[in-house]
Each structure stands twice: as C-alpha cells, then as structure tokens.
Amino acid sequence: MTFNPLQIAGLVLGFFGMVGTLATALLPQWRVSAFVGSNIIVFERLWEGLWMNCIRQVKVRLQCKFYNSLLALPLDLEAARALMCVAVALSLIALLIGISGMKKIQCKGSNERVKTYLLGTSGVLFILTGIFVLIPVCWTANIIIRDFYNPAVHIGQKRELGAALFLGWASTAVLFIGGGLLCGYCCCNRKKQKNRYPATEHPAPHTDKRPQNGTVLSKTSTSYV
C-alpha cells in the first residue's frame, strides 16, 4: 500500500516537534538578563534555564552550573521541569506509535482499523505534547513580563524572554499541525471504510397469508345418526 501524504507530513512534523521539545527543555535560555535603565553592564550576560544557570562574559568562555538543590527551587520551576519531562516522553511515545502504524501499512493482511487507530493515537499524543509544552512556556513568559513591569522588582533582577521560550512556541505549533494531520487522516480513513462497507439492512421476513394448495379448511363438522 502506498503512503498517504498526510501520514508522512504528520510524522515528519511530529519528529521535528519532538526535537524542538527536547531542545526547549535542555536549553538554558529561558530567562536572560535585561539591560534597562541604569543597568548598562553589557560585558556580562546571565541565562537561566530549567536545569542550570549560565554566565557569559566578554573574552571569557561560557560558564554553566547546575542547580545544587531540588528543594530550594521555586515551585514554578519545578512544575515546568515536570511538564517538560512529560512532554518529551509523550512525544517519543507518539513517534514510536506512528512509526509502528506506518510499518503495519506494508504488511499484507493486516487490519486496516489497527493502522488507522495507531496513527490517530499518535496524532492525539502529539497534540497533548504541544499542550504540555505550551503550559510551562506561557507560564514562564507571563512571570517574566509581570516582573519586568513591576516597579518593586530591582532592575538587576529583571529578565527578558529567552530563545528557549520562542523555540517552545514554535515546537508547539509544529506539534499541533503534525497531530492534526494524523488525526485528519484517521477521520478520512474511517469515512472511507464506512462508505466501502455499508451496513447491511436485514429485511423483515415476509409472511404469505394465502392458503396453500391442497389444504381444505373445515369450519364446522356435522354428524348424522
């Protein structure tokens, strides 16, 4: 059986979405130092990610340090870590299910419904992955913007949106599109199966009320003595 373009496009976009999700979770550029007001010290740049902090200075190589304690982290950072780990796991599972569905198409005699359900399940998981990525990215962006315009926050502690957040939004869009294509293929294939094998209607049994030939109905019987 030939591959449908929706299958290939959905799985390719899902693969790129998985790579983008993994990169978003690992990159340290979630929060970057902001240069506003009198804070004009540009020879030092601070990056804050989910797993480490990095400092980049002029004429000095990048120095990164992992967070020492898990219990000392803020709650929003711990929640973002958990959601991104779930997103990476879901994207990997979705890709494996989609690939197994594509391999089943090459097998002769395999059930068509199994292929359709596997690809549909892969599409749903890709969409769920996009949701799990979107929540921590938007949550972190909201905190950064809120603190940036908060006059109570010191200028040196203000942060800007990092490149990892934009990569997370792009990965979310790719995952939504890829999952939507796979789900669309699943719906179209199910409609084709219904049109190909319509439900057979069982007609009601026909009863013939006419008397059969050779039968004589006797209503009354008389006896003579």
PDB file of N, CA, C and O in Angstrom, residues 6 113 115-121 180-192:
ATOM      1  N   LEU A   6      -0.555  12.742   4.095  1.00  0.00           N
ATOM      2  CA  LEU A   6      -0.860  13.202   5.451  1.00  0.00           C
ATOM      3  C   LEU A   6      -0.064  12.416   6.488  1.00  0.00           C
ATOM      4  O   LEU A   6       0.375  12.968   7.503  1.00  0.00           O
ATOM      5  N   ARG A 113      -8.214  -1.190  10.385  1.00  0.00           N
ATOM      6  CA  ARG A 113      -8.605  -0.392  11.540  1.00  0.00           C
ATOM      7  C   ARG A 113      -7.447  -0.196  12.505  1.00  0.00           C
ATOM      8  O   ARG A 113      -7.293   0.874  13.102  1.00  0.00           O
ATOM      9  N   LYS A 115      -4.266   0.050  11.746  1.00  0.00           N
ATOM     10  CA  LYS A 115      -3.409   1.092  11.179  1.00  0.00           C
ATOM     11  C   LYS A 115      -3.991   2.474  11.453  1.00  0.00           C
ATOM     12  O   LYS A 115      -3.290   3.399  11.862  1.00  0.00           O
ATOM     13  N   THR A 116      -5.293   2.610  11.222  1.00  0.00           N
ATOM     14  CA  THR A 116      -5.931   3.905  11.405  1.00  0.00           C
ATOM     15  C   THR A 116      -5.883   4.344  12.853  1.00  0.00           C
ATOM     16  O   THR A 116      -5.573   5.508  13.166  1.00  0.00           O
ATOM     17  N   TYR A 117      -6.158   3.435  13.778  1.00  0.00           N
ATOM     18  CA  TYR A 117      -6.170   3.783  15.187  1.00  0.00           C
ATOM     19  C   TYR A 117      -4.765   4.097  15.706  1.00  0.00           C
ATOM     20  O   TYR A 117      -4.601   4.964  16.575  1.00  0.00           O
ATOM     21  N   LEU A 118      -3.758   3.422  15.197  1.00  0.00           N
ATOM     22  CA  LEU A 118      -2.394   3.709  15.623  1.00  0.00           C
ATOM     23  C   LEU A 118      -1.971   5.119  15.209  1.00  0.00           C
ATOM     24  O   LEU A 118      -1.413   5.880  16.013  1.00  0.00           O
ATOM     25  N   LEU A 119      -2.243   5.476  13.968  1.00  0.00           N
ATOM     26  CA  LEU A 119      -1.885   6.818  13.509  1.00  0.00           C
ATOM     27  C   LEU A 119      -2.730   7.883  14.201  1.00  0.00           C
ATOM     28  O   LEU A 119      -2.245   8.971  14.507  1.00  0.00           O
ATOM     29  N   GLY A 120      -4.005   7.578  14.448  1.00  0.00           N
ATOM     30  CA  GLY A 120      -4.844   8.530  15.171  1.00  0.00           C
ATOM     31  C   GLY A 120      -4.371   8.728  16.605  1.00  0.00           C
ATOM     32  O   GLY A 120      -4.360   9.860  17.114  1.00  0.00           O
ATOM     33  N   THR A 121      -3.973   7.640  17.260  1.00  0.00           N
ATOM     34  CA  THR A 121      -3.440   7.752  18.615  1.00  0.00           C
ATOM     35  C   THR A 121      -2.153   8.562  18.637  1.00  0.00           C
ATOM     36  O   THR A 121      -1.926   9.375  19.543  1.00  0.00           O
ATOM     37  N   GLY A 180      -2.622  17.264  14.122  1.00  0.00           N
ATOM     38  CA  GLY A 180      -3.861  17.492  13.383  1.00  0.00           C
ATOM     39  C   GLY A 180      -3.888  16.753  12.050  1.00  0.00           C
ATOM     40  O   GLY A 180      -4.935  16.242  11.649  1.00  0.00           O
ATOM     41  N   LEU A 181      -2.745  16.683  11.369  1.00  0.00           N
ATOM     42  CA  LEU A 181      -2.693  15.940  10.105  1.00  0.00           C
ATOM     43  C   LEU A 181      -2.939  14.454  10.317  1.00  0.00           C
ATOM     44  O   LEU A 181      -3.677  13.814   9.552  1.00  0.00           O
ATOM     45  N   LEU A 182      -2.349  13.890  11.362  1.00  0.00           N
ATOM     46  CA  LEU A 182      -2.562  12.463  11.634  1.00  0.00           C
ATOM     47  C   LEU A 182      -4.004  12.186  12.054  1.00  0.00           C
ATOM     48  O   LEU A 182      -4.598  11.181  11.633  1.00  0.00           O
ATOM     49  N   CYS A 183      -4.567  13.055  12.863  1.00  0.00           N
ATOM     50  CA  CYS A 183      -5.971  12.877  13.242  1.00  0.00           C
ATOM     51  C   CYS A 183      -6.893  13.048  12.031  1.00  0.00           C
ATOM     52  O   CYS A 183      -7.896  12.339  11.899  1.00  0.00           O
ATOM     53  N   GLY A 184      -6.553  13.985  11.147  1.00  0.00           N
ATOM     54  CA  GLY A 184      -7.346  14.150   9.928  1.00  0.00           C
ATOM     55  C   GLY A 184      -7.288  12.934   9.032  1.00  0.00           C
ATOM     56  O   GLY A 184      -8.299  12.530   8.447  1.00  0.00           O
ATOM     57  N   TYR A 185      -6.104  12.323   8.916  1.00  0.00           N
ATOM     58  CA  TYR A 185      -6.001  11.081   8.146  1.00  0.00           C
ATOM     59  C   TYR A 185      -6.841   9.984   8.767  1.00  0.00           C
ATOM     60  O   TYR A 185      -7.486   9.198   8.061  1.00  0.00           O
ATOM     61  N   CYS A 186      -6.842   9.909  10.090  1.00  0.00           N
ATOM     62  CA  CYS A 186      -7.625   8.878  10.770  1.00  0.00           C
ATOM     63  C   CYS A 186      -9.115   9.054  10.488  1.00  0.00           C
ATOM     64  O   CYS A 186      -9.819   8.089  10.184  1.00  0.00           O
ATOM     65  N   CYS A 187      -9.609  10.292  10.565  1.00  0.00           N
ATOM     66  CA  CYS A 187     -11.034  10.542  10.309  1.00  0.00           C
ATOM     67  C   CYS A 187     -11.396  10.245   8.858  1.00  0.00           C
ATOM     68  O   CYS A 187     -12.440   9.635   8.578  1.00  0.00           O
ATOM     69  N   CYS A 188     -10.540  10.668   7.919  1.00  0.00           N
ATOM     70  CA  CYS A 188     -10.826  10.428   6.496  1.00  0.00           C
ATOM     71  C   CYS A 188     -10.830   8.938   6.184  1.00  0.00           C
ATOM     72  O   CYS A 188     -11.673   8.452   5.428  1.00  0.00           O
ATOM     73  N   ASN A 189      -9.903   8.198   6.773  1.00  0.00           N
ATOM     74  CA  ASN A 189      -9.834   6.766   6.505  1.00  0.00           C
ATOM     75  C   ASN A 189     -11.043   6.042   7.083  1.00  0.00           C
ATOM     76  O   ASN A 189     -11.556   5.092   6.481  1.00  0.00           O
ATOM     77  N   ARG A 190     -11.516   6.477   8.226  1.00  0.00           N
ATOM     78  CA  ARG A 190     -12.704   5.851   8.813  1.00  0.00           C
ATOM     79  C   ARG A 190     -13.938   6.106   7.953  1.00  0.00           C
ATOM     80  O   ARG A 190     -14.791   5.234   7.786  1.00  0.00           O
ATOM     81  N   LYS A 191     -14.041   7.305   7.382  1.00  0.00           N
ATOM     82  CA  LYS A 191     -15.173   7.593   6.496  1.00  0.00           C
ATOM     83  C   LYS A 191     -15.109   6.742   5.237  1.00  0.00           C
ATOM     84  O   LYS A 191     -16.136   6.260   4.743  1.00  0.00           O
ATOM     85  N   LYS A 192     -13.898   6.547   4.715  1.00  0.00           N
ATOM     86  CA  LYS A 192     -13.762   5.709   3.525  1.00  0.00           C
ATOM     87  C   LYS A 192     -14.166   4.268   3.823  1.00  0.00           C
ATOM     88  O   LYS A 192     -14.789   3.598   3.005  1.00  0.00           O
TER      89      LYS A 192
END
